[in-house]
Amino acid sequence: MSGGTGKDGKAGSGGASAGKAEGSAGKAREGKGRVRARSSASSSPSSYAPRRNAPPREPEPVGFAARPNPARIAAYAGLAVVGALVGLAGTLVQAAWFPGGLIIALVAAAGLFYGGRVLIRTQIGALAPAAGWFITVFLLLSGRPEGDYVFGDELGLILFMLGGTAVAVICATTSRVPQSAMHSGRSGT
């Protein structure tokens, strides 16, 4: 049935045929909706609708409350070793090239701490390399029994210790990792 014909197949006049055309289009829309509803319900057994009878899931614990995972423990140990190596290299670099070496050493430590946080997605991911870094730097920069330091002058040592500790605290206490760093697949916020 076309839009310009009546029930008997003859062409109608102006207003009457427009009303009939709207009525038939409305029925066609209803028909399409019913077809869509039937086809989507029977197309696949696993629909995207949430199950209403399932009990709510508890969120998985994170951080120290999370269940021990051998791979995660190995990652923490590896990050602590890398943190110790970055601390050793930073101690040598900051003592050798004081103003520039200090900046390079602190940027390397910040990159490691933030990288551990993003990689592991927990605060412990930043604390593990920070612990390795801090222990190494503390042992290397503490005074010897004779009263002098192993590396560099006092100003560089103080700035390196305080700067690295501040960077570790900042990276470990950020509230959450940005969405873009977690590769969520969503663009934007």
Phi, psi and omega in degrees: 000124181268168186293334185261005181249153179268198181293325183272003176092356180274153178292132181269179180252144177012264191292323183292320181289328179293321178294319179293323180295321177295319180296319180289327178291324177296319178293323179295322178295319178299318180297317180296321180296319179293321180295317179297317181298317180291319184288325181285329180286328184258000186287319181216146180289332180261102179267170181272003179288140180290149176284131183270339184264000181279140176290149180296140179277143174278142178295145179290136179291151179235168177071224182291337181279347182291152178294137181299132180237123183302323179293321180292321178296320177295322178295319177298317179296319178296319178294325178294320178294316178296323176298321177295319179293320177293324176296318178296312179296320179295322178297317179292318184290317182293330179282327183284312182239086194308295187290312182287322180295325177295317179295316179298317181295320180289324177293320177296318178295317179297318178298320179293315182295315180290323177297320176296322178295316181287320182295312184273337180066026173224165177292333179294334176299332175269331182284329181296309177292331178294324178294314177299318179296312185294317180298315180296312182295320180297316180293321182284328186261359176285156183289153176273167180301333180286347177105353178255175182259156179289318184232144165058189180262174186292322182296315179297320179296315181294314180296322180293315179294311182291319179295315179295321178293319178296318179296319179296318179294319179297314181292326182281335184255009174297142188292320178202161179279137179302150181300322182294333180280342183266002177056053183281346181090348178269143175261158179094215185295000000 
